[in-house]
């Protein structure tokens, strides 16, 4: 069985819930405040670890209270933190999140995540069959160095280019599996997309991306499910109708679950269905990393609908 290595961000999510989002210049009364472990890298690592993969995180924390709390939490989830460094040069990554009506807005301040370096990602001992995962909350030059090493070791590379920012030239060519939502796809394909668009529009946009010829592209469409292009051929994995409480980290759950399945040598189509089911559990609970499901929970859901 392969191992999952996630090079990525670790954040404390400071979450306020309210009846509605404030407009610019407006103050609204909130209902509750939570401190949830988050950050796309940490969320994906927690999902992979809870779903049974030997998982290591490569990242950085500040030497502050949030950093200590996150280290304790992540260790308890079974994530290997030997390659997570403490740095006195920056604060721990922090995301300020407002949730109203199950929709969120997020301001993320990278802090220590911006210091994750090519040297940091040179540390993991990658091997054939391992899965190397990253996202856009650490520097793209670092991701490029990580994926070049992974390719050389014949590990599989997974990129989740989130949040939506422009991509460095050449990076997508190093990606075996690209997982993105419609906003990120629109930005990278330089075309305007809306979540209500016909699948054909997403397929056209995905085919225009400067990936390698064999890159598998997965467009996560929220309630509508996931559109996958495998060998250029599209297939739709239908979404599950569930009561959504908090979508924060749902994409991360999908990425981490897929990585864990692939580390276990599950065929890609089965792995996609599994990851889709895992994400449908995540959106029914508050918080990002704390809402990741266990193997037992996903198995139970899949058995119910088998
Ligand atoms: O993808 C969700 C994550 O994005 C949150 O946990 C928050 O930290 C932001 O980075
Ligand atoms: Na959640």
PDB file of C-alpha atoms and ligand atoms in Angstrom:
ATOM      1  CA  UNK A   1       0.000   0.000   0.000  1.00  0.00           C
ATOM      2  CA  UNK A   2       1.306   3.472  -0.914  1.00  0.00           C
ATOM      3  CA  UNK A   3       1.565   6.415   1.413  1.00  0.00           C
ATOM      4  CA  UNK A   4      -0.062   9.836   1.058  1.00  0.00           C
ATOM      5  CA  UNK A   5       2.170  12.922   1.338  1.00  0.00           C
ATOM      6  CA  UNK A   6       0.340  16.240   1.504  1.00  0.00           C
ATOM      7  CA  UNK A   7       2.428  19.408   1.046  1.00  0.00           C
ATOM      8  CA  UNK A   8       0.069  22.157   2.055  1.00  0.00           C
ATOM      9  CA  UNK A   9      -1.442  24.728   4.342  1.00  0.00           C
ATOM     10  CA  UNK A  10      -2.424  24.422   7.982  1.00  0.00           C
ATOM     11  CA  UNK A  11      -4.816  27.072   9.310  1.00  0.00           C
ATOM     12  CA  UNK A  12      -6.871  27.854  12.351  1.00  0.00           C
ATOM     13  CA  UNK A  13     -10.360  28.652  11.050  1.00  0.00           C
ATOM     14  CA  UNK A  14     -12.024  31.365  13.133  1.00  0.00           C
ATOM     15  CA  UNK A  15     -15.662  30.796  12.228  1.00  0.00           C
ATOM     16  CA  UNK A  16     -18.580  33.124  12.978  1.00  0.00           C
ATOM     17  CA  UNK A  17     -22.133  31.998  12.206  1.00  0.00           C
ATOM     18  CA  UNK A  18     -24.878  34.544  11.514  1.00  0.00           C
ATOM     19  CA  UNK A  19     -28.386  34.656  10.015  1.00  0.00           C
ATOM     20  CA  UNK A  20     -27.004  36.419   6.948  1.00  0.00           C
ATOM     21  CA  UNK A  21     -23.721  37.754   5.577  1.00  0.00           C
ATOM     22  CA  UNK A  22     -22.973  41.433   6.277  1.00  0.00           C
ATOM     23  CA  UNK A  23     -22.880  43.836   3.316  1.00  0.00           C
ATOM     24  CA  UNK A  24     -19.779  46.014   2.856  1.00  0.00           C
ATOM     25  CA  UNK A  25     -19.735  48.595   5.666  1.00  0.00           C
ATOM     26  CA  UNK A  26     -22.411  46.770   7.646  1.00  0.00           C
ATOM     27  CA  UNK A  27     -22.274  45.017  11.033  1.00  0.00           C
ATOM     28  CA  UNK A  28     -24.556  42.075  11.805  1.00  0.00           C
ATOM     29  CA  UNK A  29     -24.965  40.213  15.109  1.00  0.00           C
ATOM     30  CA  UNK A  30     -23.439  36.722  14.995  1.00  0.00           C
ATOM     31  CA  UNK A  31     -24.807  33.597  16.653  1.00  0.00           C
ATOM     32  CA  UNK A  32     -21.660  31.659  17.600  1.00  0.00           C
ATOM     33  CA  UNK A  33     -17.904  31.621  17.188  1.00  0.00           C
ATOM     34  CA  UNK A  34     -15.826  28.466  16.708  1.00  0.00           C
ATOM     35  CA  UNK A  35     -12.117  27.709  16.394  1.00  0.00           C
ATOM     36  CA  UNK A  36     -11.901  24.825  13.935  1.00  0.00           C
ATOM     37  CA  UNK A  37      -8.684  23.261  12.610  1.00  0.00           C
ATOM     38  CA  UNK A  38      -8.502  23.870   8.857  1.00  0.00           C
ATOM     39  CA  UNK A  39      -6.300  24.825   5.946  1.00  0.00           C
ATOM     40  CA  UNK A  40      -6.597  22.902   2.700  1.00  0.00           C
ATOM     41  CA  UNK A  41      -3.447  20.835   3.257  1.00  0.00           C
ATOM     42  CA  UNK A  42      -4.375  19.854   6.802  1.00  0.00           C
ATOM     43  CA  UNK A  43      -7.991  19.094   5.834  1.00  0.00           C
ATOM     44  CA  UNK A  44      -6.895  16.812   2.995  1.00  0.00           C
ATOM     45  CA  UNK A  45      -4.360  15.062   5.223  1.00  0.00           C
ATOM     46  CA  UNK A  46      -6.963  14.457   7.951  1.00  0.00           C
ATOM     47  CA  UNK A  47      -9.421  13.032   5.408  1.00  0.00           C
ATOM     48  CA  UNK A  48      -6.777  10.669   3.994  1.00  0.00           C
ATOM     49  CA  UNK A  49      -5.612   9.549   7.451  1.00  0.00           C
ATOM     50  CA  UNK A  50      -9.154   8.943   8.755  1.00  0.00           C
ATOM     51  CA  UNK A  51      -9.927   6.964   5.614  1.00  0.00           C
ATOM     52  CA  UNK A  52      -7.125   4.545   6.277  1.00  0.00           C
ATOM     53  CA  UNK A  53      -4.016   5.802   4.447  1.00  0.00           C
ATOM     54  CA  UNK A  54      -0.622   6.258   6.088  1.00  0.00           C
ATOM     55  CA  UNK A  55      -0.507  10.038   5.721  1.00  0.00           C
ATOM     56  CA  UNK A  56       2.236  12.605   6.292  1.00  0.00           C
ATOM     57  CA  UNK A  57       1.864  16.381   6.108  1.00  0.00           C
ATOM     58  CA  UNK A  58       4.655  18.707   4.943  1.00  0.00           C
ATOM     59  CA  UNK A  59       4.046  22.254   6.150  1.00  0.00           C
ATOM     60  CA  UNK A  60       4.770  25.003   8.637  1.00  0.00           C
ATOM     61  CA  UNK A  61       3.223  26.375  11.808  1.00  0.00           C
ATOM     62  CA  UNK A  62       3.995  29.502  13.821  1.00  0.00           C
ATOM     63  CA  UNK A  63       5.299  29.241  17.388  1.00  0.00           C
ATOM     64  CA  UNK A  64       1.991  30.579  18.738  1.00  0.00           C
ATOM     65  CA  UNK A  65      -0.998  29.062  20.553  1.00  0.00           C
ATOM     66  CA  UNK A  66      -2.853  28.218  17.315  1.00  0.00           C
ATOM     67  CA  UNK A  67       0.204  26.316  16.112  1.00  0.00           C
ATOM     68  CA  UNK A  68       0.306  24.207  19.273  1.00  0.00           C
ATOM     69  CA  UNK A  69      -3.442  23.508  19.160  1.00  0.00           C
ATOM     70  CA  UNK A  70      -3.268  22.459  15.514  1.00  0.00           C
ATOM     71  CA  UNK A  71      -0.297  20.163  16.113  1.00  0.00           C
ATOM     72  CA  UNK A  72      -2.145  18.421  18.962  1.00  0.00           C
ATOM     73  CA  UNK A  73      -5.329  18.056  16.894  1.00  0.00           C
ATOM     74  CA  UNK A  74      -3.585  16.744  13.756  1.00  0.00           C
ATOM     75  CA  UNK A  75      -1.516  14.224  15.711  1.00  0.00           C
ATOM     76  CA  UNK A  76      -4.721  12.904  17.313  1.00  0.00           C
ATOM     77  CA  UNK A  77      -6.194  12.349  13.827  1.00  0.00           C
ATOM     78  CA  UNK A  78      -3.274  10.074  12.969  1.00  0.00           C
ATOM     79  CA  UNK A  79      -1.437  12.464  10.631  1.00  0.00           C
ATOM     80  CA  UNK A  80       2.377  12.089  10.664  1.00  0.00           C
ATOM     81  CA  UNK A  81       3.743  15.549  11.552  1.00  0.00           C
ATOM     82  CA  UNK A  82       7.491  14.806  11.480  1.00  0.00           C
ATOM     83  CA  UNK A  83       7.843  17.094   8.441  1.00  0.00           C
ATOM     84  CA  UNK A  84       5.788  19.983   9.863  1.00  0.00           C
ATOM     85  CA  UNK A  85       8.237  22.664  11.020  1.00  0.00           C
ATOM     86  CA  UNK A  86       7.660  25.392  13.575  1.00  0.00           C
ATOM     87  CA  UNK A  87       8.816  28.805  12.414  1.00  0.00           C
ATOM     88  CA  UNK A  88       9.321  31.904  14.558  1.00  0.00           C
ATOM     89  CA  UNK A  89       9.263  34.088  11.428  1.00  0.00           C
ATOM     90  CA  UNK A  90       5.492  34.098  10.894  1.00  0.00           C
ATOM     91  CA  UNK A  91       2.191  33.444  12.657  1.00  0.00           C
ATOM     92  CA  UNK A  92       0.209  30.250  12.126  1.00  0.00           C
ATOM     93  CA  UNK A  93      -2.039  30.448   9.048  1.00  0.00           C
ATOM     94  CA  UNK A  94      -5.448  31.844   9.952  1.00  0.00           C
ATOM     95  CA  UNK A  95      -8.735  31.869   8.048  1.00  0.00           C
ATOM     96  CA  UNK A  96     -11.564  34.187   9.088  1.00  0.00           C
ATOM     97  CA  UNK A  97     -14.812  32.554   7.960  1.00  0.00           C
ATOM     98  CA  UNK A  98     -18.409  33.745   8.045  1.00  0.00           C
ATOM     99  CA  UNK A  99     -21.164  31.159   7.624  1.00  0.00           C
ATOM    100  CA  UNK A 100     -24.790  32.077   6.944  1.00  0.00           C
ATOM    101  CA  UNK A 101     -27.377  29.748   5.400  1.00  0.00           C
ATOM    102  CA  UNK A 102     -24.691  27.051   4.872  1.00  0.00           C
ATOM    103  CA  UNK A 103     -22.757  29.422   2.549  1.00  0.00           C
ATOM    104  CA  UNK A 104     -19.369  30.790   3.540  1.00  0.00           C
ATOM    105  CA  UNK A 105     -17.046  33.678   2.837  1.00  0.00           C
ATOM    106  CA  UNK A 106     -13.364  33.249   3.746  1.00  0.00           C
ATOM    107  CA  UNK A 107     -10.396  35.577   4.235  1.00  0.00           C
ATOM    108  CA  UNK A 108      -7.252  33.495   4.555  1.00  0.00           C
ATOM    109  CA  UNK A 109      -4.001  34.973   5.891  1.00  0.00           C
ATOM    110  CA  UNK A 110      -1.153  32.580   4.947  1.00  0.00           C
ATOM    111  CA  UNK A 111       1.432  33.421   7.652  1.00  0.00           C
ATOM    112  CA  UNK A 112       3.745  30.414   8.032  1.00  0.00           C
ATOM    113  CA  UNK A 113       2.185  28.638   5.013  1.00  0.00           C
ATOM    114  CA  UNK A 114       3.883  31.168   2.707  1.00  0.00           C
ATOM    115  CA  UNK A 115       7.267  29.916   3.985  1.00  0.00           C
ATOM    116  CA  UNK A 116       6.841  26.252   2.944  1.00  0.00           C
ATOM    117  CA  UNK A 117       9.896  25.867   0.709  1.00  0.00           C
ATOM    118  CA  UNK A 118      11.398  23.632  -1.969  1.00  0.00           C
ATOM    119  CA  UNK A 119      13.802  22.465   0.736  1.00  0.00           C
ATOM    120  CA  UNK A 120      10.851  21.417   2.930  1.00  0.00           C
ATOM    121  CA  UNK A 121       9.369  19.260   0.158  1.00  0.00           C
ATOM    122  CA  UNK A 122      12.760  17.645  -0.540  1.00  0.00           C
ATOM    123  CA  UNK A 123      12.441  15.826   2.811  1.00  0.00           C
ATOM    124  CA  UNK A 124       9.754  13.139   2.248  1.00  0.00           C
ATOM    125  CA  UNK A 125      11.017   9.760   0.997  1.00  0.00           C
ATOM    126  CA  UNK A 126       8.603   9.347  -1.944  1.00  0.00           C
ATOM    127  CA  UNK A 127       8.328   5.946  -3.614  1.00  0.00           C
ATOM    128  CA  UNK A 128       6.417   4.305  -6.455  1.00  0.00           C
ATOM    129  CA  UNK A 129       2.769   3.894  -5.466  1.00  0.00           C
ATOM    130  CA  UNK A 130       2.793   6.906  -3.144  1.00  0.00           C
ATOM    131  CA  UNK A 131       0.438   9.832  -3.686  1.00  0.00           C
ATOM    132  CA  UNK A 132       1.792  13.429  -3.606  1.00  0.00           C
ATOM    133  CA  UNK A 133      -0.954  16.007  -2.971  1.00  0.00           C
ATOM    134  CA  UNK A 134      -0.884  19.809  -2.969  1.00  0.00           C
ATOM    135  CA  UNK A 135      -3.072  22.950  -3.251  1.00  0.00           C
ATOM    136  CA  UNK A 136      -2.600  26.680  -3.847  1.00  0.00           C
ATOM    137  CA  UNK A 137      -2.205  27.838  -0.234  1.00  0.00           C
ATOM    138  CA  UNK A 138       1.583  27.318  -0.333  1.00  0.00           C
ATOM    139  CA  UNK A 139       3.975  28.852  -2.936  1.00  0.00           C
ATOM    140  CA  UNK A 140       3.595  27.376  -6.422  1.00  0.00           C
ATOM    141  CA  UNK A 141       7.375  27.108  -6.851  1.00  0.00           C
ATOM    142  CA  UNK A 142       7.326  24.731  -3.859  1.00  0.00           C
ATOM    143  CA  UNK A 143       4.553  22.658  -5.445  1.00  0.00           C
ATOM    144  CA  UNK A 144       6.545  22.442  -8.694  1.00  0.00           C
ATOM    145  CA  UNK A 145       9.622  21.156  -6.830  1.00  0.00           C
ATOM    146  CA  UNK A 146       7.472  18.640  -4.919  1.00  0.00           C
ATOM    147  CA  UNK A 147       5.802  17.271  -8.047  1.00  0.00           C
ATOM    148  CA  UNK A 148       9.112  16.991  -9.941  1.00  0.00           C
ATOM    149  CA  UNK A 149      10.444  14.828  -7.107  1.00  0.00           C
ATOM    150  CA  UNK A 150       7.224  12.803  -7.053  1.00  0.00           C
ATOM    151  CA  UNK A 151       7.378  12.196 -10.800  1.00  0.00           C
ATOM    152  CA  UNK A 152      11.020  11.104 -10.527  1.00  0.00           C
ATOM    153  CA  UNK A 153       9.992   8.612  -7.792  1.00  0.00           C
ATOM    154  CA  UNK A 154       7.009   7.424  -9.914  1.00  0.00           C
ATOM    155  CA  UNK A 155       4.526   8.591  -7.303  1.00  0.00           C
ATOM    156  CA  UNK A 156       1.118   9.916  -8.445  1.00  0.00           C
ATOM    157  CA  UNK A 157       0.626  13.699  -8.253  1.00  0.00           C
ATOM    158  CA  UNK A 158      -2.705  15.291  -7.303  1.00  0.00           C
ATOM    159  CA  UNK A 159      -3.205  19.058  -7.553  1.00  0.00           C
ATOM    160  CA  UNK A 160      -6.180  20.919  -6.140  1.00  0.00           C
ATOM    161  CA  UNK A 161      -5.579  24.444  -7.543  1.00  0.00           C
ATOM    162  CA  UNK A 162      -7.597  26.156  -4.809  1.00  0.00           C
ATOM    163  CA  UNK A 163      -8.237  28.923  -4.007  1.00  0.00           C
ATOM    164  CA  UNK A 164      -8.667  30.202  -7.575  1.00  0.00           C
ATOM    165  CA  UNK A 165      -5.462  32.003  -8.568  1.00  0.00           C
ATOM    166  CA  UNK A 166      -3.482  31.968 -11.817  1.00  0.00           C
ATOM    167  CA  UNK A 167      -1.253  28.940 -12.300  1.00  0.00           C
ATOM    168  CA  UNK A 168       2.525  29.114 -12.929  1.00  0.00           C
ATOM    169  CA  UNK A 169       3.523  28.058 -16.465  1.00  0.00           C
ATOM    170  CA  UNK A 170       4.322  24.356 -16.739  1.00  0.00           C
ATOM    171  CA  UNK A 171       2.851  23.335 -13.380  1.00  0.00           C
ATOM    172  CA  UNK A 172      -0.238  21.579 -14.779  1.00  0.00           C
ATOM    173  CA  UNK A 173       1.984  19.370 -16.944  1.00  0.00           C
ATOM    174  CA  UNK A 174       3.326  17.785 -13.730  1.00  0.00           C
ATOM    175  CA  UNK A 175      -0.160  16.784 -12.562  1.00  0.00           C
ATOM    176  CA  UNK A 176      -1.593  13.257 -12.855  1.00  0.00           C
ATOM    177  CA  UNK A 177      -4.958  14.112 -11.282  1.00  0.00           C
ATOM    178  CA  UNK A 178      -6.338  17.649 -11.254  1.00  0.00           C
ATOM    179  CA  UNK A 179      -9.282  18.318  -8.927  1.00  0.00           C
ATOM    180  CA  UNK A 180     -10.986  21.698  -9.188  1.00  0.00           C
ATOM    181  CA  UNK A 181     -14.358  23.420  -8.891  1.00  0.00           C
ATOM    182  CA  UNK A 182     -16.080  25.492 -11.578  1.00  0.00           C
ATOM    183  CA  UNK A 183     -14.565  28.795 -10.394  1.00  0.00           C
ATOM    184  CA  UNK A 184     -11.037  27.398 -10.525  1.00  0.00           C
ATOM    185  CA  UNK A 185     -11.717  25.749 -13.877  1.00  0.00           C
ATOM    186  CA  UNK A 186     -13.048  29.023 -15.311  1.00  0.00           C
ATOM    187  CA  UNK A 187      -9.955  30.892 -14.167  1.00  0.00           C
ATOM    188  CA  UNK A 188      -7.420  28.332 -15.436  1.00  0.00           C
ATOM    189  CA  UNK A 189      -9.250  27.813 -18.751  1.00  0.00           C
ATOM    190  CA  UNK A 190      -9.819  31.599 -19.091  1.00  0.00           C
ATOM    191  CA  UNK A 191     -13.539  31.280 -19.658  1.00  0.00           C
ATOM    192  CA  UNK A 192     -16.563  32.416 -17.641  1.00  0.00           C
ATOM    193  CA  UNK A 193     -18.383  29.460 -16.046  1.00  0.00           C
ATOM    194  CA  UNK A 194     -21.419  29.283 -13.763  1.00  0.00           C
ATOM    195  CA  UNK A 195     -22.473  26.433 -11.508  1.00  0.00           C
ATOM    196  CA  UNK A 196     -25.738  26.110 -13.482  1.00  0.00           C
ATOM    197  CA  UNK A 197     -23.939  25.589 -16.837  1.00  0.00           C
ATOM    198  CA  UNK A 198     -24.485  22.444 -18.910  1.00  0.00           C
ATOM    199  CA  UNK A 199     -21.811  19.717 -18.408  1.00  0.00           C
ATOM    200  CA  UNK A 200     -20.681  20.252 -22.035  1.00  0.00           C
ATOM    201  CA  UNK A 201     -19.331  23.685 -21.099  1.00  0.00           C
ATOM    202  CA  UNK A 202     -17.242  22.242 -18.266  1.00  0.00           C
ATOM    203  CA  UNK A 203     -15.966  19.481 -20.548  1.00  0.00           C
ATOM    204  CA  UNK A 204     -14.907  22.022 -23.203  1.00  0.00           C
ATOM    205  CA  UNK A 205     -13.146  24.159 -20.600  1.00  0.00           C
ATOM    206  CA  UNK A 206     -11.383  21.148 -19.032  1.00  0.00           C
ATOM    207  CA  UNK A 207     -10.127  20.030 -22.449  1.00  0.00           C
ATOM    208  CA  UNK A 208      -8.546  23.460 -22.954  1.00  0.00           C
ATOM    209  CA  UNK A 209      -6.378  23.245 -19.830  1.00  0.00           C
ATOM    210  CA  UNK A 210      -2.599  22.988 -20.429  1.00  0.00           C
ATOM    211  CA  UNK A 211      -2.296  19.666 -18.576  1.00  0.00           C
ATOM    212  CA  UNK A 212      -0.356  16.630 -19.753  1.00  0.00           C
ATOM    213  CA  UNK A 213      -2.078  14.302 -22.256  1.00  0.00           C
ATOM    214  CA  UNK A 214      -2.873  11.674 -19.589  1.00  0.00           C
ATOM    215  CA  UNK A 215      -4.020  13.995 -16.807  1.00  0.00           C
ATOM    216  CA  UNK A 216      -7.318  12.953 -15.199  1.00  0.00           C
ATOM    217  CA  UNK A 217      -9.464  16.047 -14.579  1.00  0.00           C
ATOM    218  CA  UNK A 218     -12.185  16.052 -11.912  1.00  0.00           C
ATOM    219  CA  UNK A 219     -14.543  19.025 -11.763  1.00  0.00           C
ATOM    220  CA  UNK A 220     -16.377  19.079  -8.436  1.00  0.00           C
ATOM    221  CA  UNK A 221     -19.860  20.537  -8.939  1.00  0.00           C
ATOM    222  CA  UNK A 222     -21.227  20.605  -5.377  1.00  0.00           C
ATOM    223  CA  UNK A 223     -24.749  19.157  -5.196  1.00  0.00           C
ATOM    224  CA  UNK A 224     -24.535  18.091  -8.851  1.00  0.00           C
ATOM    225  CA  UNK A 225     -21.645  15.715  -8.171  1.00  0.00           C
ATOM    226  CA  UNK A 226     -18.350  15.344 -10.011  1.00  0.00           C
ATOM    227  CA  UNK A 227     -17.541  15.465 -13.695  1.00  0.00           C
ATOM    228  CA  UNK A 228     -14.452  13.387 -14.506  1.00  0.00           C
ATOM    229  CA  UNK A 229     -12.422  13.343 -17.712  1.00  0.00           C
ATOM    230  CA  UNK A 230     -10.473  10.085 -17.868  1.00  0.00           C
ATOM    231  CA  UNK A 231      -8.420   9.613 -21.022  1.00  0.00           C
ATOM    232  CA  UNK A 232     -10.382  12.568 -22.399  1.00  0.00           C
ATOM    233  CA  UNK A 233     -13.718  10.711 -21.918  1.00  0.00           C
ATOM    234  CA  UNK A 234     -16.250  12.445 -19.660  1.00  0.00           C
ATOM    235  CA  UNK A 235     -18.340  10.702 -16.996  1.00  0.00           C
ATOM    236  CA  UNK A 236     -20.609  12.161 -14.318  1.00  0.00           C
ATOM    237  CA  UNK A 237     -20.688  10.836 -10.760  1.00  0.00           C
ATOM    238  CA  UNK A 238     -24.044  12.060  -9.450  1.00  0.00           C
ATOM    239  CA  UNK A 239     -24.188  14.099  -6.244  1.00  0.00           C
ATOM    240  CA  UNK A 240     -26.112  12.897  -3.187  1.00  0.00           C
ATOM    241  CA  UNK A 241     -29.102  14.842  -1.869  1.00  0.00           C
ATOM    242  CA  UNK A 242     -28.179  15.738   1.713  1.00  0.00           C
ATOM    243  CA  UNK A 243     -28.979  18.522   4.168  1.00  0.00           C
ATOM    244  CA  UNK A 244     -25.983  20.872   3.916  1.00  0.00           C
ATOM    245  CA  UNK A 245     -24.837  22.541   7.140  1.00  0.00           C
ATOM    246  CA  UNK A 246     -21.345  23.777   6.232  1.00  0.00           C
ATOM    247  CA  UNK A 247     -19.559  23.187   2.927  1.00  0.00           C
ATOM    248  CA  UNK A 248     -16.159  24.364   4.245  1.00  0.00           C
ATOM    249  CA  UNK A 249     -13.626  21.628   3.514  1.00  0.00           C
ATOM    250  CA  UNK A 250     -15.942  19.500   1.332  1.00  0.00           C
ATOM    251  CA  UNK A 251     -13.587  19.803  -1.649  1.00  0.00           C
ATOM    252  CA  UNK A 252     -10.699  18.923   0.656  1.00  0.00           C
ATOM    253  CA  UNK A 253     -12.554  15.845   1.863  1.00  0.00           C
ATOM    254  CA  UNK A 254     -12.979  14.738  -1.750  1.00  0.00           C
ATOM    255  CA  UNK A 255      -9.258  15.207  -2.481  1.00  0.00           C
ATOM    256  CA  UNK A 256      -8.076  13.438   0.687  1.00  0.00           C
ATOM    257  CA  UNK A 257     -10.493  10.546   0.235  1.00  0.00           C
ATOM    258  CA  UNK A 258      -9.447  10.065  -3.387  1.00  0.00           C
ATOM    259  CA  UNK A 259      -5.767  10.105  -2.407  1.00  0.00           C
ATOM    260  CA  UNK A 260      -6.371   7.482   0.304  1.00  0.00           C
ATOM    261  CA  UNK A 261      -8.236   5.234  -2.137  1.00  0.00           C
ATOM    262  CA  UNK A 262      -5.542   5.527  -4.789  1.00  0.00           C
ATOM    263  CA  UNK A 263      -2.823   4.780  -2.224  1.00  0.00           C
ATOM    264  CA  UNK A 264      -4.785   1.584  -1.616  1.00  0.00           C
ATOM    265  CA  UNK A 265      -4.700   0.847  -5.392  1.00  0.00           C
ATOM    266  CA  UNK A 266      -8.485   1.239  -5.815  1.00  0.00           C
ATOM    267  CA  UNK A 267      -9.424   1.714  -9.515  1.00  0.00           C
ATOM    268  CA  UNK A 268     -10.034   5.377 -10.345  1.00  0.00           C
ATOM    269  CA  UNK A 269     -13.800   5.166 -10.998  1.00  0.00           C
ATOM    270  CA  UNK A 270     -14.444   3.373  -7.692  1.00  0.00           C
ATOM    271  CA  UNK A 271     -12.151   5.830  -5.926  1.00  0.00           C
ATOM    272  CA  UNK A 272     -14.141   8.765  -7.350  1.00  0.00           C
ATOM    273  CA  UNK A 273     -17.478   7.297  -6.175  1.00  0.00           C
ATOM    274  CA  UNK A 274     -15.981   6.735  -2.726  1.00  0.00           C
ATOM    275  CA  UNK A 275     -14.630  10.304  -2.503  1.00  0.00           C
ATOM    276  CA  UNK A 276     -18.006  11.678  -3.646  1.00  0.00           C
ATOM    277  CA  UNK A 277     -19.736   9.772  -0.824  1.00  0.00           C
ATOM    278  CA  UNK A 278     -17.162  10.943   1.735  1.00  0.00           C
ATOM    279  CA  UNK A 279     -17.698  14.613   0.775  1.00  0.00           C
ATOM    280  CA  UNK A 280     -21.473  14.245   1.162  1.00  0.00           C
ATOM    281  CA  UNK A 281     -20.914  13.335   4.825  1.00  0.00           C
ATOM    282  CA  UNK A 282     -18.505  16.238   5.389  1.00  0.00           C
ATOM    283  CA  UNK A 283     -21.038  18.920   4.327  1.00  0.00           C
ATOM    284  CA  UNK A 284     -23.541  17.726   6.946  1.00  0.00           C
ATOM    285  CA  UNK A 285     -21.282  18.772   9.832  1.00  0.00           C
ATOM    286  CA  UNK A 286     -19.737  22.027  11.019  1.00  0.00           C
ATOM    287  CA  UNK A 287     -16.046  22.772  10.581  1.00  0.00           C
ATOM    288  CA  UNK A 288     -13.440  21.748   8.037  1.00  0.00           C
ATOM    289  CA  UNK A 289     -10.942  19.209   9.447  1.00  0.00           C
ATOM    290  CA  UNK A 290     -13.279  18.089  12.305  1.00  0.00           C
ATOM    291  CA  UNK A 291     -15.989  17.150   9.778  1.00  0.00           C
ATOM    292  CA  UNK A 292     -13.956  14.536   7.877  1.00  0.00           C
ATOM    293  CA  UNK A 293     -15.645  11.096   7.947  1.00  0.00           C
ATOM    294  CA  UNK A 294     -14.254   7.751   9.037  1.00  0.00           C
ATOM    295  CA  UNK A 295     -14.003   4.612   6.892  1.00  0.00           C
ATOM    296  CA  UNK A 296     -16.931   3.106   8.830  1.00  0.00           C
ATOM    297  CA  UNK A 297     -19.153   6.109   8.032  1.00  0.00           C
ATOM    298  CA  UNK A 298     -18.383   6.038   4.297  1.00  0.00           C
ATOM    299  CA  UNK A 299     -18.795   2.247   4.116  1.00  0.00           C
ATOM    300  CA  UNK A 300     -22.172   2.505   5.851  1.00  0.00           C
ATOM    301  CA  UNK A 301     -23.358   5.147   3.384  1.00  0.00           C
ATOM    302  CA  UNK A 302     -22.178   3.172   0.353  1.00  0.00           C
ATOM    303  CA  UNK A 303     -23.819  -0.025   1.673  1.00  0.00           C
ATOM    304  CA  UNK A 304     -27.142   1.811   2.118  1.00  0.00           C
ATOM    305  CA  UNK A 305     -27.199   2.913  -1.514  1.00  0.00           C
ATOM    306  CA  UNK A 306     -25.563  -0.147  -3.061  1.00  0.00           C
TER     307      UNK A 306
HETATM  308  O1  LIG B   1     -10.894  24.533   1.882  1.00  0.00           O
HETATM  309  C1  LIG B   1     -11.310  24.996   3.130  1.00  0.00           C
HETATM  310  C2  LIG B   1     -10.203  25.724   3.834  1.00  0.00           C
HETATM  311  O2  LIG B   1      -9.873  26.884   3.116  1.00  0.00           O
HETATM  312  C3  LIG B   1     -10.547  26.187   5.218  1.00  0.00           C
HETATM  313  O3  LIG B   1     -10.300  25.219   6.205  1.00  0.00           O
HETATM  314  C4  LIG B   1      -9.728  27.460   5.383  1.00  0.00           C
HETATM  315  O4  LIG B   1      -8.630  27.291   6.238  1.00  0.00           O
HETATM  316  C5  LIG B   1      -9.287  27.831   3.977  1.00  0.00           C
HETATM  317  O5  LIG B   1      -7.949  27.697   3.828  1.00  0.00           O
HETATM  318 NA1  LIG B   2     -18.069  20.521   7.067  1.00  0.00          NA
END
